[in-house]
Coordinates of C-alpha atoms and ligand atoms in Angstrom, one line a residue:
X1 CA -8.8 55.3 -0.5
X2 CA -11.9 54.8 -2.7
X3 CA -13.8 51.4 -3.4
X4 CA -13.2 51.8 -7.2
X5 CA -9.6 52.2 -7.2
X6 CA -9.0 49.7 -4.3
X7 CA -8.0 46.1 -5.4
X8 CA -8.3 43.6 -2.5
X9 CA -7.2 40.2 -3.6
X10 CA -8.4 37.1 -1.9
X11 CA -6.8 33.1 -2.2
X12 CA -7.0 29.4 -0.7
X13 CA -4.9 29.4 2.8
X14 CA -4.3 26.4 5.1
X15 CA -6.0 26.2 8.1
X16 CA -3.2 24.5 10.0
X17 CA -1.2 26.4 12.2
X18 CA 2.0 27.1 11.3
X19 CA 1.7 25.6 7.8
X20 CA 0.3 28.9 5.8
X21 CA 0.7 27.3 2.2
X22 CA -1.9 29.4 -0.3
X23 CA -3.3 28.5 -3.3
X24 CA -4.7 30.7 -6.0
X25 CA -8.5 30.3 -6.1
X26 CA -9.4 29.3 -9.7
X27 CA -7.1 26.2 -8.9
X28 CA -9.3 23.1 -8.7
X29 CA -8.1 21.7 -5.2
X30 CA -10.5 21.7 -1.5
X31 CA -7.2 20.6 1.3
X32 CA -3.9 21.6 1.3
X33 CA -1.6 19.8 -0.8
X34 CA 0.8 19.5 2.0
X35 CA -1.3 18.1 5.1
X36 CA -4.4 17.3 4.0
X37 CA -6.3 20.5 6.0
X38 CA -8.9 21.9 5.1
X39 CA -8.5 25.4 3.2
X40 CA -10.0 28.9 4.2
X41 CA -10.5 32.5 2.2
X42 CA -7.7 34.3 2.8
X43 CA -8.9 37.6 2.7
X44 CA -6.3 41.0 2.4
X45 CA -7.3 42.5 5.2
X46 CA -4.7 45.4 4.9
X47 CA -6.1 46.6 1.9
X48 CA -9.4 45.9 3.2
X49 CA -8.7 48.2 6.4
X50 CA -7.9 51.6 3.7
X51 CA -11.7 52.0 4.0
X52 CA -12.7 53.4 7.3
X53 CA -15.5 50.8 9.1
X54 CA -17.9 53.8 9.5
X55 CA -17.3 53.8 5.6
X56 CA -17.6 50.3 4.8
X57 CA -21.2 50.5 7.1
X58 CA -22.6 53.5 4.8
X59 CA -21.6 51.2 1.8
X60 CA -23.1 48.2 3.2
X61 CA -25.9 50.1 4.2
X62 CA -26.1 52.1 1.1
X63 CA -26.8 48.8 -1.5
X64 CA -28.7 47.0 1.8
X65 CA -32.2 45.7 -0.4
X66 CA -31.0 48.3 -3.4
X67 CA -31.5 48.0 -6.9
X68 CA -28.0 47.9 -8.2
X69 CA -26.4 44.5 -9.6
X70 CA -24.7 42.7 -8.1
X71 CA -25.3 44.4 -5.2
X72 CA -28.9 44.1 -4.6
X73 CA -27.7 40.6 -3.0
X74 CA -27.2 40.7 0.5
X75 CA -24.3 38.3 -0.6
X76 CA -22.4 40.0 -3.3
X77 CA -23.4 44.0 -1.4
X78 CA -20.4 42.7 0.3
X79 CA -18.6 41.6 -2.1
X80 CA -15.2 43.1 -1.7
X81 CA -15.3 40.9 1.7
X82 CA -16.5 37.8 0.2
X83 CA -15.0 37.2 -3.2
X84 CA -13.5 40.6 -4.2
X85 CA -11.7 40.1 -7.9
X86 CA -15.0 38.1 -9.9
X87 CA -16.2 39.9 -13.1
X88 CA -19.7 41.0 -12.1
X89 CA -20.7 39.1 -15.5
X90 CA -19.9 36.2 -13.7
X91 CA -22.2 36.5 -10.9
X92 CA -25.0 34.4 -10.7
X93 CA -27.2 35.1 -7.8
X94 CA -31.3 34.8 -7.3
X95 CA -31.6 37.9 -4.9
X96 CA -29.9 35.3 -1.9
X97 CA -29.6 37.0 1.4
X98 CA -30.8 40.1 3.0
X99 CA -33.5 38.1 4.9
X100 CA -36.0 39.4 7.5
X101 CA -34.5 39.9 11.1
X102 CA -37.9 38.3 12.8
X103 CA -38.3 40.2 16.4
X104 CA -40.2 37.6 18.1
X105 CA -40.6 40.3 21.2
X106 CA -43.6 38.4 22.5
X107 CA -41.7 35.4 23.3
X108 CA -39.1 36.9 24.6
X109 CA -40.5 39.0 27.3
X110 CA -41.6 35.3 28.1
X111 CA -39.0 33.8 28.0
X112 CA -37.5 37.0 30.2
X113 CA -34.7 37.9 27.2
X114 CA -34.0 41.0 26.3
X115 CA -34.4 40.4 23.1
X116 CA -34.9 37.3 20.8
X117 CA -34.4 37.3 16.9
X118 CA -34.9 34.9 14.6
X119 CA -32.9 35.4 11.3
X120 CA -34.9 34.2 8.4
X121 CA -32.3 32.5 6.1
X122 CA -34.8 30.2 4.6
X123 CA -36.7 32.6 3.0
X124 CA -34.5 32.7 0.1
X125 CA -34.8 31.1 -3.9
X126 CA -34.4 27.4 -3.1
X127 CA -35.5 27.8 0.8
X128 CA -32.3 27.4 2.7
X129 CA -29.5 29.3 3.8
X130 CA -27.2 27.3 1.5
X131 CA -28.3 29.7 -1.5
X132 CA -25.7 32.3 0.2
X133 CA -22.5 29.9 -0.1
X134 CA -24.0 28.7 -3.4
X135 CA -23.9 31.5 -5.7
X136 CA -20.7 32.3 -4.4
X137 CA -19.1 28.8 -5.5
X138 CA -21.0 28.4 -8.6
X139 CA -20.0 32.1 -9.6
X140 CA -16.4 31.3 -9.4
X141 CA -16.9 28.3 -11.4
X142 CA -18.6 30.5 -14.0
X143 CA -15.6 32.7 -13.8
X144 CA -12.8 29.7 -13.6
X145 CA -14.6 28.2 -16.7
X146 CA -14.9 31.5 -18.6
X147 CA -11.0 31.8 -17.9
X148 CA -10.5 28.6 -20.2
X149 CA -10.3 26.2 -16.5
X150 CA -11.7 22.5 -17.7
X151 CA -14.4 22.2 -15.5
X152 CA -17.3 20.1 -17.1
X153 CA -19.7 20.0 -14.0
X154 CA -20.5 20.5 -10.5
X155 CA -21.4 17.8 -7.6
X156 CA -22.0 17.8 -4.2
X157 CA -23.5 14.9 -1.6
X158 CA -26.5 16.3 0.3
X159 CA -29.1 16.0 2.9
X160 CA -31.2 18.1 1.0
X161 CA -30.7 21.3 1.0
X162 CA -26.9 22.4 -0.8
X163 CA -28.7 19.8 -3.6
X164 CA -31.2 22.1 -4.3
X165 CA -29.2 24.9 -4.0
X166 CA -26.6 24.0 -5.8
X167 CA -29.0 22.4 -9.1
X168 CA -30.7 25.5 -9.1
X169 CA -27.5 27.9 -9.7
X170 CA -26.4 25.4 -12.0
X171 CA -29.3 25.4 -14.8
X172 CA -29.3 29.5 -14.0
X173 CA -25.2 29.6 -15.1
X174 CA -25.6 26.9 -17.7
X175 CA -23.4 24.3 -15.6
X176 CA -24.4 20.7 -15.6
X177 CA -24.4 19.3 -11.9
X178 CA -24.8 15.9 -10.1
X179 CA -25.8 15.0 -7.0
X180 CA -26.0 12.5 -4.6
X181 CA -28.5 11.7 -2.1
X182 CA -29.2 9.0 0.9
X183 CA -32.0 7.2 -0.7
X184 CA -35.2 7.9 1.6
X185 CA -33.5 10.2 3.8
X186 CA -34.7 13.4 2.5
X187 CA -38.3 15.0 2.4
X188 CA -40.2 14.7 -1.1
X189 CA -40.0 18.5 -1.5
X190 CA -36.2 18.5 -1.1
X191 CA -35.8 15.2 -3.4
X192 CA -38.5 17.1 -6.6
X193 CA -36.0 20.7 -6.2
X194 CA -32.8 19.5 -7.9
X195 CA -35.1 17.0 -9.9
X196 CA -37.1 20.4 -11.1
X197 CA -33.8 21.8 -12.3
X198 CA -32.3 18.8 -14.5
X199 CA -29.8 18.3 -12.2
X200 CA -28.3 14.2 -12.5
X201 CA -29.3 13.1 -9.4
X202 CA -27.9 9.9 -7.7
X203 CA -30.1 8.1 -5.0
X204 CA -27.6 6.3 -2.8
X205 CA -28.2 3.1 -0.3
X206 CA -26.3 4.5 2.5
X207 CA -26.5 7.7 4.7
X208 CA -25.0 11.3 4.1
X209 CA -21.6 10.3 5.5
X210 CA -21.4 7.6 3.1
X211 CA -22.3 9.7 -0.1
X212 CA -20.0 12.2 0.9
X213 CA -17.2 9.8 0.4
X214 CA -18.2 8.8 -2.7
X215 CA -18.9 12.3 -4.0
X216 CA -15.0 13.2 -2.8
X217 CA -13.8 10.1 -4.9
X218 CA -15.6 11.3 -7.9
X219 CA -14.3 15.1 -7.4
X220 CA -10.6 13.7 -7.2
X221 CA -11.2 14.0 -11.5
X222 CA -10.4 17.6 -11.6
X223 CA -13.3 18.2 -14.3
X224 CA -16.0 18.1 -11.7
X225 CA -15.8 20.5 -9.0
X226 CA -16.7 19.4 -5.4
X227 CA -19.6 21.8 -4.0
X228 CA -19.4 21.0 -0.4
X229 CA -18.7 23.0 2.3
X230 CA -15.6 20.7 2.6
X231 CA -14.5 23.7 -0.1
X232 CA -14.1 26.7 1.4
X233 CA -15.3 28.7 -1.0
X234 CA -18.8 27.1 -0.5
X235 CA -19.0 29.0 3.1
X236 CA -17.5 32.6 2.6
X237 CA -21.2 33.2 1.5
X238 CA -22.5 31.8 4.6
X239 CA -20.2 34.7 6.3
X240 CA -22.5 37.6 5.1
X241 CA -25.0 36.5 8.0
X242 CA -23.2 37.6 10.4
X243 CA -22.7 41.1 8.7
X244 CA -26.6 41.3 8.2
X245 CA -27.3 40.5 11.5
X246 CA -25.1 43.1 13.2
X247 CA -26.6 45.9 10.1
X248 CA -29.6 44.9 11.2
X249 CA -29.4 45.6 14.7
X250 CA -28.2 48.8 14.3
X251 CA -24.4 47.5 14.2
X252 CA -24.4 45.9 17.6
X253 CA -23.6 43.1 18.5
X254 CA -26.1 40.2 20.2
X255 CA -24.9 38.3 23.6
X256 CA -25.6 35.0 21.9
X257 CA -26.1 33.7 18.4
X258 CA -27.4 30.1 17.8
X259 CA -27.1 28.7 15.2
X260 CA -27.8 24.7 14.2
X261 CA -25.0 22.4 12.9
X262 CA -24.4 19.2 10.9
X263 CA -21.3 19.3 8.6
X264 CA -20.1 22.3 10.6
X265 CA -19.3 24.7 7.8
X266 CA -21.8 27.3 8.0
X267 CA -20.7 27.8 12.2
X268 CA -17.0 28.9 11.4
X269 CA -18.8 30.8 8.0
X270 CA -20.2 32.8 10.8
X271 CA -17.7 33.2 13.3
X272 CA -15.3 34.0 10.2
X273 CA -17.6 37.1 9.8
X274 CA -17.4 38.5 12.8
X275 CA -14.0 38.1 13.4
X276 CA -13.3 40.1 9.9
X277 CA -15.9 43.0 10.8
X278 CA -13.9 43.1 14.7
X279 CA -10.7 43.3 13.0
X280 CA -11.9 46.0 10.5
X281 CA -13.2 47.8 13.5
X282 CA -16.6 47.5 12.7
X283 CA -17.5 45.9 16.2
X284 CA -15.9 46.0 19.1
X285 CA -16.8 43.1 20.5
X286 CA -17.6 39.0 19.9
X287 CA -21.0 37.4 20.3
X288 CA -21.0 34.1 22.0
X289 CA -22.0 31.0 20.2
X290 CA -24.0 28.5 20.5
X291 CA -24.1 25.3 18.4
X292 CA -27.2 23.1 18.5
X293 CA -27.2 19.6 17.2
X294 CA -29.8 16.7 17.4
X295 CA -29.4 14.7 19.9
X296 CA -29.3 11.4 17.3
X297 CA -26.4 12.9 15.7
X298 CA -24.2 14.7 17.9
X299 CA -20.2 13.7 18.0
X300 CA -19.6 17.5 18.6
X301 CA -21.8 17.4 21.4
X302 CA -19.9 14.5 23.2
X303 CA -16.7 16.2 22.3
X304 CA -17.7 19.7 24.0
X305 CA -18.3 17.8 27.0
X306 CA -14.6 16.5 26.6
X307 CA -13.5 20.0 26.6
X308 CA -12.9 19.3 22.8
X309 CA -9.9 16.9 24.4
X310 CA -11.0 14.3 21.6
X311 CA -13.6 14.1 18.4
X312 CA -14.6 10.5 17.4
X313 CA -17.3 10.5 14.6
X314 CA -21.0 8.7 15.4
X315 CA -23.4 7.1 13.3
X316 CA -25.8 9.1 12.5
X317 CA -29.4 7.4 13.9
X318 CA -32.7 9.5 12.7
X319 CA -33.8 12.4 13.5
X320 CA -36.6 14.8 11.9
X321 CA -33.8 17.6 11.0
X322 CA -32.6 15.5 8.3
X323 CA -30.6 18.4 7.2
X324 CA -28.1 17.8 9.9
X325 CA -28.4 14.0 10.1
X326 CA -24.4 13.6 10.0
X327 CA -22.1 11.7 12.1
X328 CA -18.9 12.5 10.7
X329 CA -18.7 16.2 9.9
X330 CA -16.1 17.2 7.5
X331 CA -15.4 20.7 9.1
X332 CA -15.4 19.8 12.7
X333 CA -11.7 21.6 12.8
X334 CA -12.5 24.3 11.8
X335 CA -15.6 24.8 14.3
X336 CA -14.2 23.8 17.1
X337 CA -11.4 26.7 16.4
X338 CA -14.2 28.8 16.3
X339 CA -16.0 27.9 19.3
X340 CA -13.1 28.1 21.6
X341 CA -12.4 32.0 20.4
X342 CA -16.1 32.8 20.9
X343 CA -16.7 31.3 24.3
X344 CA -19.1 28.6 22.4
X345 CA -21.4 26.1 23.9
X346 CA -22.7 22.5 22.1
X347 CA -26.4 22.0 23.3
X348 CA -28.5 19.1 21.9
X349 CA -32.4 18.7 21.3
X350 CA -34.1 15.5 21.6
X351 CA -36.9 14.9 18.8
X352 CA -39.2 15.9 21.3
X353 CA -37.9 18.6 22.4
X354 CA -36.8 20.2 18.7
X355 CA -40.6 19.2 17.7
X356 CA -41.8 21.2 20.4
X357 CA -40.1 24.1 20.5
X358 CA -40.7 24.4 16.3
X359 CA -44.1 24.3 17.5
X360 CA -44.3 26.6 20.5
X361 CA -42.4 29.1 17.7
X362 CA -45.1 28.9 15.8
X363 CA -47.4 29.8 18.1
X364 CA -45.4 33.7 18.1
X365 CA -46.0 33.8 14.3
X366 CA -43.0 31.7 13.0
X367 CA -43.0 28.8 10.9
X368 CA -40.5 26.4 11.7
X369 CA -38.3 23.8 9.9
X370 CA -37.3 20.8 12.3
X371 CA -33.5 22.2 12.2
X372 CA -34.5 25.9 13.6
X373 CA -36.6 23.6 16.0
X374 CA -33.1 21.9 17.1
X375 CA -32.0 25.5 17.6
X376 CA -34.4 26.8 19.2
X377 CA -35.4 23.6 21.6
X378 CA -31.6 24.4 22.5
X379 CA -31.9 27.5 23.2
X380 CA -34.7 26.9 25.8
X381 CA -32.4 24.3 27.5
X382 CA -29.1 26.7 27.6
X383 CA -32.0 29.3 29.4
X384 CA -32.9 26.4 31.7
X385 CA -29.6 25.7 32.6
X386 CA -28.6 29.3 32.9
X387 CA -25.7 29.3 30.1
X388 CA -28.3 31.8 28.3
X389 CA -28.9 34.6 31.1
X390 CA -32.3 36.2 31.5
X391 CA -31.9 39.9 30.3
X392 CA -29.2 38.7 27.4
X393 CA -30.1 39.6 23.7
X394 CA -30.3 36.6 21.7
X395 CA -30.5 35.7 18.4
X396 CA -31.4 32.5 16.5
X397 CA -30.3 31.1 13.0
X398 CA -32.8 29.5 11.1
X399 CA -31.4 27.9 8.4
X400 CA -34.3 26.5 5.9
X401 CA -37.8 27.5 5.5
X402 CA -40.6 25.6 7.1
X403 CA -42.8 25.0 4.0
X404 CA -39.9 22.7 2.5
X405 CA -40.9 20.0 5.6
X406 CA -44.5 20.0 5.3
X407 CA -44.6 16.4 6.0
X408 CA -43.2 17.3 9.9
X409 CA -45.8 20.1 10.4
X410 CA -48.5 17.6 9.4
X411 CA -47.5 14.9 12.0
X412 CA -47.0 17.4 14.6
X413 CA -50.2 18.2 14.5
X414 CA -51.7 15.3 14.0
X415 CA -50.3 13.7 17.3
X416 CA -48.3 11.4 15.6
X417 CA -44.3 12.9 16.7
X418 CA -43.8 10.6 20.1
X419 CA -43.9 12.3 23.2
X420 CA -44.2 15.9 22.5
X421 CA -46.0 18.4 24.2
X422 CA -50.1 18.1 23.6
X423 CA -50.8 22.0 24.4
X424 CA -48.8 23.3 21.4
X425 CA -51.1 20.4 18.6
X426 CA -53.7 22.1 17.5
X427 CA -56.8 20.8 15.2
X428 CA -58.8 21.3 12.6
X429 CA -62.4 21.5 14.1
X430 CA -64.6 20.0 11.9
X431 CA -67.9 21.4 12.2
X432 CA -71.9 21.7 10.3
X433 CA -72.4 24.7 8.0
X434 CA -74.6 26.3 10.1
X435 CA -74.7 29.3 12.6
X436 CA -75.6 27.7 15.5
X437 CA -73.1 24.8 15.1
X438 CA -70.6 26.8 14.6
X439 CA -71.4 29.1 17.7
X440 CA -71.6 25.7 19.7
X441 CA -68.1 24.7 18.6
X442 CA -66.6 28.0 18.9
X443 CA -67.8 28.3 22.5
X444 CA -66.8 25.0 23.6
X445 CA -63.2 25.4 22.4
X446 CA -62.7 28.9 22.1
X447 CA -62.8 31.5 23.7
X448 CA -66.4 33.1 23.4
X449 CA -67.3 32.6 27.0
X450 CA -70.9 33.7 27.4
Ligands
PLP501 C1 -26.8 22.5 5.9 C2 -27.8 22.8 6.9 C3 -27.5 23.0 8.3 C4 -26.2 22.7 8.9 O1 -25.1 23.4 8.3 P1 -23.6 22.7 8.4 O2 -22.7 23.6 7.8 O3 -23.7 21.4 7.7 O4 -23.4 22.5 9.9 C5 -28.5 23.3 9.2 N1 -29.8 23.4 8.7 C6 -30.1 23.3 7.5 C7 -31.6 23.4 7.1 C8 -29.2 22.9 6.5 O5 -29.6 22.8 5.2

């Protein structure tokens, strides 16, 4: 079979078992119409399977950081897994995915891994790893609109992030959007994005949980499409991580992934992915997973030490990763089905604790946002604790780019985060303009010894 002449269709399926009802996926609709669920792609995997996997890896690895639209994308150089029957003149993407696999081999010798990688999702157009679900979404859009569907705009409720993400696709397609936001909830350089790119943006007195609500009220008029993960088209991007990971390892699998988690789309995104490379018989096994929330807004945390028995939402009290400030997570279904077929583990990070291990990161040559900070502070627990085995390969998500929370840096190292660590703050050194001063200082705090 040959890519050109195969014709993989994809559509809207029910995530409850037993139910199966599909949908077509230009039809404006985010839960089934018969139980409420949530929906998922429904990829054809038959057809899909015509194409050998040591095929489908030369083809992947063929476009991997090409030149060729659309499939210079890391995104759409998968696209016959992600959303396989768009017009490629409907595509809008900013060069999302394909990010740097960061081999942090210093720290994990140790830390006594085998090997420790941090996946750079951040490093992308608007700085998080929601640009890979977003040009997905807002591509379909462009295509349901160009097929005469009445959409007039797009909206979403945000922490930060899927905002700018989602205004930024917008003014490239030529869609209006509007978003809502928890008044003084988000940092400046997340507020100024969708601001930047004309998007109509809302300022809410409540918290995330509360302008989601609101945003699904105002998406019930089938003229403005809801761009939440809560639609599952928002997340079959967010799949194409796991793919790059595994490429970029050689295609072979890690022992762990991490990954961090708020509304909980982006953890079945991943698991989604490698349970459609295992059944194509690209891998032969399943990572395990490992789901790191805040401590101040956990509920999946409590429920994993239920044995997922029960789920009862929180409120959500601060924390720096403002990303993942969330109480009641709209997709906590779905990852829970995905954490029981990968073995997963829930581990929390205080503020202290996600402060400090940003930091320590850092210190290998990272630069952290407070969210990869939960992450990682959870990874060092789950080593502590012996969940995460010395020896295992490991790696980490990080899911939005550090210079977006400049603000957290700052404090950090000004002393002014509670409670952290002092040996990972370092200062600026003032010092005179003048060689022997700045010998003096060097010696007393370097290391010139004499
Ligand atoms: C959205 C987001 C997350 C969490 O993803 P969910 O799907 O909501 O769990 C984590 N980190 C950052 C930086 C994000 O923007």
């Amino acid at each position: 079979m040959s890519l050109t002449k195969m014709k993989p269709h994809a559509q809207f399926r029910c995530t409850k078992e037993g139910c199966g009802k599909t949908y077509p996926l230009h039809q404006v609709i985010y839960s089934c119409e018969a139980d409420g669920e949530l929906l998922t792609v429904d990829h054809d995997l038959a057809t899909l399977s015509q194409i050998s996997p040591e095929e489908w890896k030369n083809i992947f690895d063929s476009r991997y950081r090409g030149r060729d639209f659309p499939f210079s994308s890391g995104v759409w150089g998968k696209k016959e897994w992600v959303l396989p029957e768009i017009q490629n003149e409907n595509i809008i993407t900013s060069g999302e995915g394909s990010t740097h696999l960061y081999d942090a081999k210093r720290w994990a010798t140790d830390l006594g891994l085998g090997g420790l990688w941090i996946k750079q999702c951040g490093v992308s157009h608007t700085g998080s790893f929601k640009d890979l679900g977003m040009t997905v979404l807002v591509s379909q859009v462009k295509q349901m609109i160009a097929d005469g569907v009445p959409i007039q705009a797009v909206a979403c409720a945000s922490t930060g992030d899927t905002s700018a993400a989602l205004a930024s696709y917008a003014a490239k397609a030529g869609i209006p959007s509007i978003i809502f936001l928890p008044a003084n909830k988000v940092s400046t350089a997340q507020l100024i994005q969708p601001v930047s790119n004309g998007a109509k943006v809302l300022a809410l007195d409540t918290d995330f949980d509360g302008c989601m609500n609101l945003v699904k009220q105002l998406t019930q008029e089938k003229s403005i499409y809801l761009a939440n993960s809560m639609n599952s088209l928002r997340i079959e991007g967010q799949k194409t991580i796991s793919i790059e990971i595994v490429q970029q390892l050689g295609w072979s699998v890690p022992d762990w992934i991490v990954i961090p988690g708020g509304n909980l789309g982006n953890v079945s995104a991943l698991g989604m992915g490698f349970q459609m490379m295992k059944t194509l018989g690209l891998i032969d096994k399943l990572p395990r997973i490992a789901l790191a929330q805040a401590k101040n807004a956990s509920p999946l945390y409590d429920s994993f030490l239920n044995g997922f028995e029960h789920f009862q939402p929180v409120q959500a009290k601060k924390t720096l990763a403002t990303a993942i400030q969330i109480g009641d997570p709209v997709s906590v279904k779905k990852a829970i089905r995905i954490l029981k077929d990968f073995s997963g583990v829930v581990e929390v990070a205080t503020e202290e604790e996600l402060a400090d291990a940003a930091a320590e990161g850092d210190l290998y040559g990272l630069y952290n946002d407070p969210h990869t900070g939960v992450a990682l502070g959870a990874l060092k627990k789950l080593l502590k604790n012996r969940i995460i085995l010395k020896g295992e390969n490991v790696v980490v998500v990080s899911t939005a780019n550090g210079l977006k929370f400049t603000e957290f840096k700052v404090k950090f190292h000004q002393n002014e985060i509670q409670a952290t660590n002092p040996k990972f703050i370092n200062r600026v050194m003032d010092c005179k303009a003048d060689f022997n001063s700045i010998m003096d200082t060097l010696q007393k705090h370097v290391f010139l010894h004499k």
